Amino acid sequence: MYDIAVIGSGPAGISASINLKILGKNFIWFSSRDISKKVSQAQLVKNYLGLSEISGAGLEKSFLEHCEIMGIKPEEKIVTGIYETDGHFTLLAQDSAYEAKAVILCIGTEDKKPLEGEEKFVGRGVSYCATCDGFLYKGKTIAIYCTDKKFEHEIEFLCGIAKTAYVFPLYKNYEIKSENARIILKQPLRLSGDTKLKKIEYKDGEAEADGLFILKGAVSPSTLVRGLAIENGSIAIKRDCSTNIAGIFAAGDCTGRPYQYAKAAGEGNVAAHSAVEYIANLK
Amino acid sequence: MYDIAVIGSGPAGISASINLKILGKNFIWFSSRDISKKVSQAQLVKNYLGLSEISGAGLEKSFLEHCEIMGIKPEEKIVTGIYETDGHFTLLAQDSAYEAKAVILCIGTEDKKPLEGEEKFVGRGVSYCATCDGFLYKGKTIAIYCTDKKFEHEIEFLCGIAKTAYVFPLYKNYEIKSENARIILKQPLRLSGDTKLKKIEYKDGEAEADGLFILKGAVSPSTLVRGLAIENGSIAIKRDCSTNIAGIFAAGDCTGRPYQYAKAAGEGNVAAHSAVEYIANLK
């Protein structure tokens, strides 16, 4: 079991990981190899103290170098569910489960709003993992809602299994080659069904499907952790970055404005210290 | 009148100033030319995200370069009192007064604990400013409590005015040349008197004096701002860095643990944004 699991690829997640490394903790950091798009795509960052007039790409480079020097490598998986079990947490990340005594959520703000009905149908037609759940839909009709080109290979993978796939590619320059893919260039609005998902509704239309795969960088905080307190759309934290659930901490943009690199790095730093204190006080 | 006054020479104060500059505000930054000793004296800093494995001196250099590139220069004065007047604040800094609509306190933790009785005798025998109040004590007996060698010239200045000066030099390698200086190598413990200061008590002794000059880098938050809420010895703030007094914000070590550069820089960033929002909402 890990002491602490950190989730997120922005400055908050990196800052938390660096601090945990220095504090000698046994931790796992779930992140993509590239750090948050928000950082790398920034044109010019002037207010990150100590790195004046730096490009987003330059800032990304500095952050990645810092990880490399510290010997910190991310686990490149997307965590889709966190469950409390016997005083610790089980994290589901694609096809694997991980255990940790405490969790630090640094999951940013992008792509987070769940679809209407999404939470209701998780595990009852809604899946976040092509490789885990794809084979449940062999020869069936599925829908795929994807917000990032980097998941396009998973679209092709799913199309190879399903009979028909309604694909909602919510990103630029999609290139989907599967012949059974039916592209719908609309934002899905609502999921409906009885006990199981039946329909994906979008503006001026609907698609009937046995399952919906949601392929995005992260799921909404309240889908990720049931019962997590949300305030004005952000994870509610105290000054020590603790949430309403003992053992779960949060840092960075997911805790609300201002959306700033220094604020995120600072909260990552604080959350790491608070999480370490938390596990030290566990029996 | 300034929009905002920032007080403090550590990462929080610099971060706040950089953000205010970018946000186009008319601000004044009270700081020494050297940044916080805590930064420059650190041996190796590993957890300031983006600047891996840097010495304290290197970090100081990066911070100062950032100020230089942004064209930010400190006002090298020590603020000794902040008073609310007609919906804005008046700041006393040595021999001058300044006005600002909002204040960000980034005053760190060092040298802050007031002496017993200090607050009671401010303006009634206790002074923080040699050049402002020195001449009130011409030919009289004074005491001087000094915690930093950089104020030694003020000791000599005061000795040149007073008949006798009891000097408590609470720093290493003091070199006080004035013949009327009586050096006492003890920590002052308690101030006493009736309506005016009469005695400085220390372990195994006491000194009678007409006035006491306290020469240190900063005064305690509660002496600086009457009525400021303190919690466990730190300034109590909300997550937006606001204090219990509208228009007064705080960031960095003065708001409590963890005492960390990234946390301080992050809070400086947040406090700047909150202060700007505050003044935007003023009538």
Tab-separated table of C-alpha atoms in Angstrom, chain A residues 3-275:
chain	number	residue	atom	x	y	z
A	3	ASP	CA	1.355	6.191	1.785
A	4	ILE	CA	-0.093	8.740	-0.575
A	5	ALA	CA	-1.505	8.851	-4.111
A	6	VAL	CA	-1.219	12.135	-6.021
A	7	ILE	CA	-3.496	12.633	-9.001
A	8	GLY	CA	-2.819	15.308	-11.581
A	9	SER	CA	-0.307	16.585	-14.082
A	10	GLY	CA	-0.281	20.315	-13.372
A	11	PRO	CA	1.930	22.390	-11.051
A	12	ALA	CA	-0.046	21.327	-7.963
A	13	GLY	CA	0.470	17.616	-8.618
A	14	ILE	CA	4.154	18.045	-9.424
A	15	SER	CA	4.747	20.267	-6.414
A	16	ALA	CA	3.000	17.759	-4.122
A	17	SER	CA	5.075	14.897	-5.579
A	18	ILE	CA	8.371	16.753	-5.172
A	19	ASN	CA	7.558	17.468	-1.545
A	20	LEU	CA	6.534	13.869	-0.845
A	21	LYS	CA	9.789	12.669	-2.387
A	22	ILE	CA	11.798	14.991	-0.146
A	23	LEU	CA	9.736	13.935	2.865
A	24	GLY	CA	10.689	10.324	2.103
A	25	LYS	CA	7.177	9.012	1.542
A	26	ASN	CA	6.154	5.986	-0.496
A	27	PHE	CA	3.860	7.631	-3.015
A	28	ILE	CA	2.421	7.132	-6.484
A	29	TRP	CA	1.825	9.997	-8.870
A	30	PHE	CA	-0.847	9.522	-11.529
A	31	SER	CA	-0.149	11.840	-14.409
A	32	SER	CA	0.374	11.962	-18.120
A	33	ARG	CA	3.925	12.212	-19.369
A	34	ASP	CA	3.189	15.689	-20.679
A	35	ILE	CA	2.216	18.066	-18.000
A	36	SER	CA	-1.031	19.982	-18.017
A	37	LYS	CA	-1.886	21.539	-21.368
A	38	LYS	CA	-2.743	24.737	-19.558
A	39	VAL	CA	0.921	25.153	-18.656
A	40	SER	CA	2.562	24.168	-21.917
A	41	GLN	CA	0.198	26.215	-24.060
A	42	ALA	CA	0.629	29.457	-22.121
A	43	GLN	CA	2.354	32.078	-24.246
A	44	LEU	CA	4.240	34.033	-21.628
A	45	VAL	CA	4.182	33.610	-17.872
A	46	LYS	CA	5.433	36.613	-15.913
A	47	ASN	CA	4.272	35.979	-12.395
A	48	TYR	CA	5.796	32.652	-11.402
A	49	LEU	CA	8.261	33.957	-8.841
A	50	GLY	CA	11.872	33.139	-9.697
A	51	LEU	CA	11.266	32.264	-13.355
A	52	SER	CA	10.648	35.643	-14.921
A	53	GLU	CA	9.263	36.086	-18.438
A	54	ILE	CA	9.112	32.401	-19.233
A	55	SER	CA	7.045	30.693	-21.928
A	56	GLY	CA	4.579	27.986	-21.010
A	57	ALA	CA	6.833	25.511	-22.781
A	58	GLY	CA	9.812	26.796	-20.780
A	59	LEU	CA	7.893	26.437	-17.558
A	60	GLU	CA	6.907	22.884	-18.520
A	61	LYS	CA	10.565	22.120	-19.200
A	62	SER	CA	11.627	23.467	-15.802
A	63	PHE	CA	8.942	21.426	-14.067
A	64	LEU	CA	9.856	18.221	-15.921
A	65	GLU	CA	13.564	18.754	-15.241
A	66	HIS	CA	12.740	19.140	-11.578
A	67	CYS	CA	10.960	15.751	-11.646
A	68	GLU	CA	13.859	14.160	-13.481
A	69	ILE	CA	16.468	15.454	-11.043
A	70	MET	CA	14.377	14.150	-8.162
A	71	GLY	CA	13.857	10.804	-9.881
A	72	ILE	CA	10.081	11.146	-9.944
A	73	LYS	CA	8.188	9.308	-12.676
A	74	PRO	CA	4.463	9.419	-13.227
A	75	GLU	CA	2.204	6.405	-13.461
A	76	GLU	CA	0.563	7.210	-16.768
A	77	LYS	CA	-2.963	6.144	-15.985
A	78	ILE	CA	-6.213	7.950	-15.505
A	79	VAL	CA	-7.848	7.382	-12.153
A	80	THR	CA	-11.592	6.984	-12.580
A	81	GLY	CA	-12.763	6.058	-9.118
A	82	ILE	CA	-11.628	6.405	-5.500
A	83	TYR	CA	-13.286	4.323	-2.801
A	84	GLU	CA	-12.777	4.291	0.947
A	85	THR	CA	-12.189	0.801	2.316
A	86	ASP	CA	-11.210	-0.080	5.884
A	87	GLY	CA	-9.613	3.284	6.615
A	88	HIS	CA	-7.645	3.519	3.395
A	89	PHE	CA	-8.456	4.271	-0.216
A	90	THR	CA	-8.687	2.061	-3.299
A	91	LEU	CA	-8.068	3.829	-6.579
A	92	LEU	CA	-9.236	2.397	-9.879
A	93	ALA	CA	-7.030	3.446	-12.758
A	94	GLN	CA	-7.914	1.867	-16.068
A	95	ASP	CA	-7.279	-1.854	-15.643
A	96	SER	CA	-5.632	-1.741	-12.215
A	97	ALA	CA	-6.434	-1.013	-8.586
A	98	TYR	CA	-4.086	0.772	-6.183
A	99	GLU	CA	-4.231	1.336	-2.444
A	100	ALA	CA	-3.143	4.409	-0.514
A	101	LYS	CA	-3.588	5.796	2.981
A	102	ALA	CA	-4.203	9.309	1.710
A	103	VAL	CA	-4.962	10.966	-1.622
A	104	ILE	CA	-4.107	14.393	-3.001
A	105	LEU	CA	-6.396	15.499	-5.829
A	106	CYS	CA	-4.771	17.975	-8.227
A	107	ILE	CA	-7.175	17.415	-11.067
A	108	GLY	CA	-7.517	20.892	-12.501
A	109	THR	CA	-10.674	22.365	-13.954
A	110	GLU	CA	-10.794	21.302	-17.564
A	111	ASP	CA	-13.203	18.741	-18.941
A	112	LYS	CA	-14.616	18.216	-15.494
A	113	LYS	CA	-18.297	18.990	-15.725
A	114	PRO	CA	-20.105	15.663	-15.858
A	115	LEU	CA	-22.837	15.131	-18.439
A	116	GLU	CA	-26.350	15.216	-17.081
A	117	GLY	CA	-27.027	11.661	-15.918
A	118	GLU	CA	-23.366	10.616	-16.101
A	119	GLU	CA	-22.980	9.838	-12.407
A	120	LYS	CA	-26.234	7.848	-12.379
A	121	PHE	CA	-25.065	5.458	-15.105
A	122	VAL	CA	-21.450	4.885	-14.049
A	123	GLY	CA	-21.019	1.083	-14.175
A	124	ARG	CA	-24.457	0.806	-15.755
A	125	GLY	CA	-23.489	1.685	-19.286
A	126	VAL	CA	-21.038	4.518	-18.656
A	127	SER	CA	-17.367	3.554	-18.674
A	128	TYR	CA	-14.124	5.536	-18.610
A	129	CYS	CA	-11.856	2.691	-19.650
A	130	ALA	CA	-11.753	1.272	-23.179
A	131	THR	CA	-9.348	-1.546	-22.357
A	132	CYS	CA	-11.188	-2.616	-19.179
A	133	ASP	CA	-14.757	-2.586	-20.391
A	134	GLY	CA	-14.514	-2.664	-24.181
A	135	PHE	CA	-15.088	-6.394	-24.518
A	136	LEU	CA	-18.412	-6.148	-22.702
A	137	TYR	CA	-19.733	-4.514	-25.847
A	138	LYS	CA	-18.602	-6.977	-28.515
A	139	GLY	CA	-20.941	-6.696	-31.485
A	140	LYS	CA	-23.088	-4.113	-29.715
A	141	THR	CA	-23.828	-0.461	-30.313
A	142	ILE	CA	-21.781	1.985	-28.298
A	143	ALA	CA	-21.203	5.700	-28.089
A	144	ILE	CA	-17.855	7.357	-27.471
A	145	TYR	CA	-17.453	10.840	-26.078
A	146	CYS	CA	-13.842	11.959	-26.409
A	147	THR	CA	-12.364	15.357	-25.529
A	148	ASP	CA	-8.715	14.861	-26.422
A	149	LYS	CA	-6.984	13.669	-29.596
A	150	LYS	CA	-4.544	11.660	-27.499
A	151	PHE	CA	-7.308	9.121	-26.822
A	152	GLU	CA	-8.063	8.604	-30.539
A	153	HIS	CA	-6.388	5.180	-30.571
A	154	GLU	CA	-8.888	4.091	-27.926
A	155	ILE	CA	-11.719	5.186	-30.223
A	156	GLU	CA	-10.306	2.941	-32.966
A	157	PHE	CA	-9.876	0.124	-30.456
A	158	LEU	CA	-13.509	0.379	-29.360
A	159	CYS	CA	-14.765	0.631	-32.958
A	160	GLY	CA	-12.933	-2.613	-33.636
A	161	ILE	CA	-15.032	-4.347	-30.975
A	162	ALA	CA	-18.473	-2.788	-31.420
A	163	LYS	CA	-20.922	-3.252	-34.259
A	164	THR	CA	-21.655	0.457	-34.476
A	165	ALA	CA	-20.035	3.354	-32.638
A	166	TYR	CA	-21.505	6.848	-32.375
A	167	VAL	CA	-18.455	8.997	-31.883
A	168	PHE	CA	-18.549	12.506	-30.416
A	169	PRO	CA	-15.007	13.812	-31.047
A	170	LEU	CA	-14.914	17.060	-29.057
A	171	TYR	CA	-11.457	18.136	-30.220
A	172	LYS	CA	-9.828	19.580	-33.297
A	173	ASN	CA	-8.528	17.648	-36.317
A	174	TYR	CA	-10.053	14.288	-35.562
A	175	GLU	CA	-8.939	11.420	-37.820
A	176	ILE	CA	-11.141	8.419	-37.193
A	177	LYS	CA	-10.707	5.695	-39.763
A	178	SER	CA	-13.026	2.901	-38.584
A	179	GLU	CA	-15.853	2.361	-41.038
A	180	ASN	CA	-18.435	1.611	-38.376
A	181	ALA	CA	-17.844	4.963	-36.673
A	182	ARG	CA	-20.673	7.443	-37.043
A	183	ILE	CA	-19.279	10.862	-36.274
A	184	ILE	CA	-21.578	13.323	-34.500
A	185	LEU	CA	-20.167	16.834	-34.191
A	186	LYS	CA	-22.328	17.880	-31.273
A	187	GLN	CA	-21.813	18.159	-27.534
A	188	PRO	CA	-23.659	15.346	-25.727
A	189	LEU	CA	-26.138	16.937	-23.343
A	190	ARG	CA	-27.937	14.279	-21.364
A	191	LEU	CA	-27.869	10.565	-20.685
A	192	SER	CA	-31.107	8.682	-20.178
A	193	GLY	CA	-32.379	5.161	-19.574
A	194	ASP	CA	-34.009	3.168	-16.795
A	195	THR	CA	-31.644	1.097	-14.695
A	196	LYS	CA	-29.187	1.039	-17.590
A	197	LEU	CA	-28.095	3.665	-20.058
A	198	LYS	CA	-30.143	3.730	-23.237
A	199	LYS	CA	-29.722	7.056	-24.979
A	200	ILE	CA	-27.262	9.876	-25.427
A	201	GLU	CA	-29.143	13.070	-26.168
A	202	TYR	CA	-27.518	15.952	-27.990
A	203	LYS	CA	-28.805	19.130	-29.622
A	204	ASP	CA	-31.364	18.230	-32.282
A	205	GLY	CA	-30.881	14.491	-31.905
A	206	GLU	CA	-30.206	11.402	-29.868
A	207	ALA	CA	-28.243	8.180	-30.238
A	208	GLU	CA	-29.346	4.858	-28.802
A	209	ALA	CA	-26.482	2.819	-27.418
A	210	ASP	CA	-25.762	-0.038	-25.026
A	211	GLY	CA	-22.810	1.758	-23.553
A	212	LEU	CA	-21.050	5.109	-23.513
A	213	PHE	CA	-17.285	5.446	-23.214
A	214	ILE	CA	-16.166	8.799	-21.886
A	215	LEU	CA	-12.536	9.378	-22.851
A	216	LYS	CA	-11.208	12.504	-21.217
A	217	GLY	CA	-8.236	13.480	-19.113
A	218	ALA	CA	-10.101	13.318	-15.836
A	219	VAL	CA	-13.515	12.721	-14.421
A	220	SER	CA	-15.389	15.236	-12.297
A	221	PRO	CA	-14.396	15.356	-8.611
A	222	SER	CA	-17.812	14.224	-7.433
A	223	THR	CA	-17.773	11.249	-9.838
A	224	LEU	CA	-14.226	10.420	-8.745
A	225	VAL	CA	-14.976	10.523	-5.014
A	226	ARG	CA	-18.545	10.052	-3.871
A	227	GLY	CA	-19.556	12.494	-1.156
A	228	LEU	CA	-16.763	14.977	-1.809
A	229	ALA	CA	-17.946	18.468	-0.845
A	230	ILE	CA	-18.079	20.866	-3.782
A	231	GLU	CA	-18.462	24.635	-3.407
A	232	ASN	CA	-19.198	26.878	-6.398
A	233	GLY	CA	-18.042	24.104	-8.693
A	234	SER	CA	-14.699	23.594	-6.956
A	235	ILE	CA	-13.529	21.117	-4.331
A	236	ALA	CA	-14.092	22.713	-0.921
A	237	ILE	CA	-10.872	22.732	1.119
A	238	LYS	CA	-9.630	24.216	4.350
A	239	ARG	CA	-6.386	26.202	4.521
A	240	ASP	CA	-4.435	22.979	5.108
A	241	CYS	CA	-5.888	21.649	1.819
A	242	SER	CA	-8.003	19.021	3.583
A	243	THR	CA	-11.435	18.226	2.129
A	244	ASN	CA	-14.570	17.071	3.947
A	245	ILE	CA	-13.308	13.470	3.678
A	246	ALA	CA	-10.508	12.600	6.131
A	247	GLY	CA	-7.431	11.525	4.166
A	248	ILE	CA	-8.413	13.262	0.941
A	249	PHE	CA	-6.665	16.532	0.174
A	250	ALA	CA	-6.901	18.796	-2.863
A	251	ALA	CA	-4.674	21.439	-4.450
A	252	GLY	CA	-4.476	23.641	-7.529
A	253	ASP	CA	-7.159	24.814	-9.926
A	254	CYS	CA	-9.621	22.151	-8.739
A	255	THR	CA	-9.916	24.045	-5.431
A	256	GLY	CA	-11.033	27.258	-7.130
A	257	ARG	CA	-9.780	30.651	-8.195
A	258	PRO	CA	-7.380	32.274	-8.763
A	259	TYR	CA	-6.203	29.832	-11.442
A	260	GLN	CA	-2.509	30.564	-11.091
A	261	TYR	CA	0.682	28.499	-11.244
A	262	ALA	CA	2.152	29.867	-8.012
A	263	LYS	CA	-1.108	29.307	-6.133
A	264	ALA	CA	-1.214	25.734	-7.460
A	265	ALA	CA	2.431	24.989	-6.601
A	266	GLY	CA	1.910	26.495	-3.146
A	267	GLU	CA	-1.175	24.394	-2.477
A	268	GLY	CA	0.604	21.269	-3.706
A	269	ASN	CA	3.335	22.019	-1.191
A	270	VAL	CA	0.833	22.540	1.637
A	271	ALA	CA	-1.258	19.469	0.707
A	272	ALA	CA	1.854	17.255	0.756
A	273	HIS	CA	2.753	18.418	4.247
A	274	SER	CA	-0.819	18.011	5.483
A	275	ALA	CA	-1.137	14.514	3.999
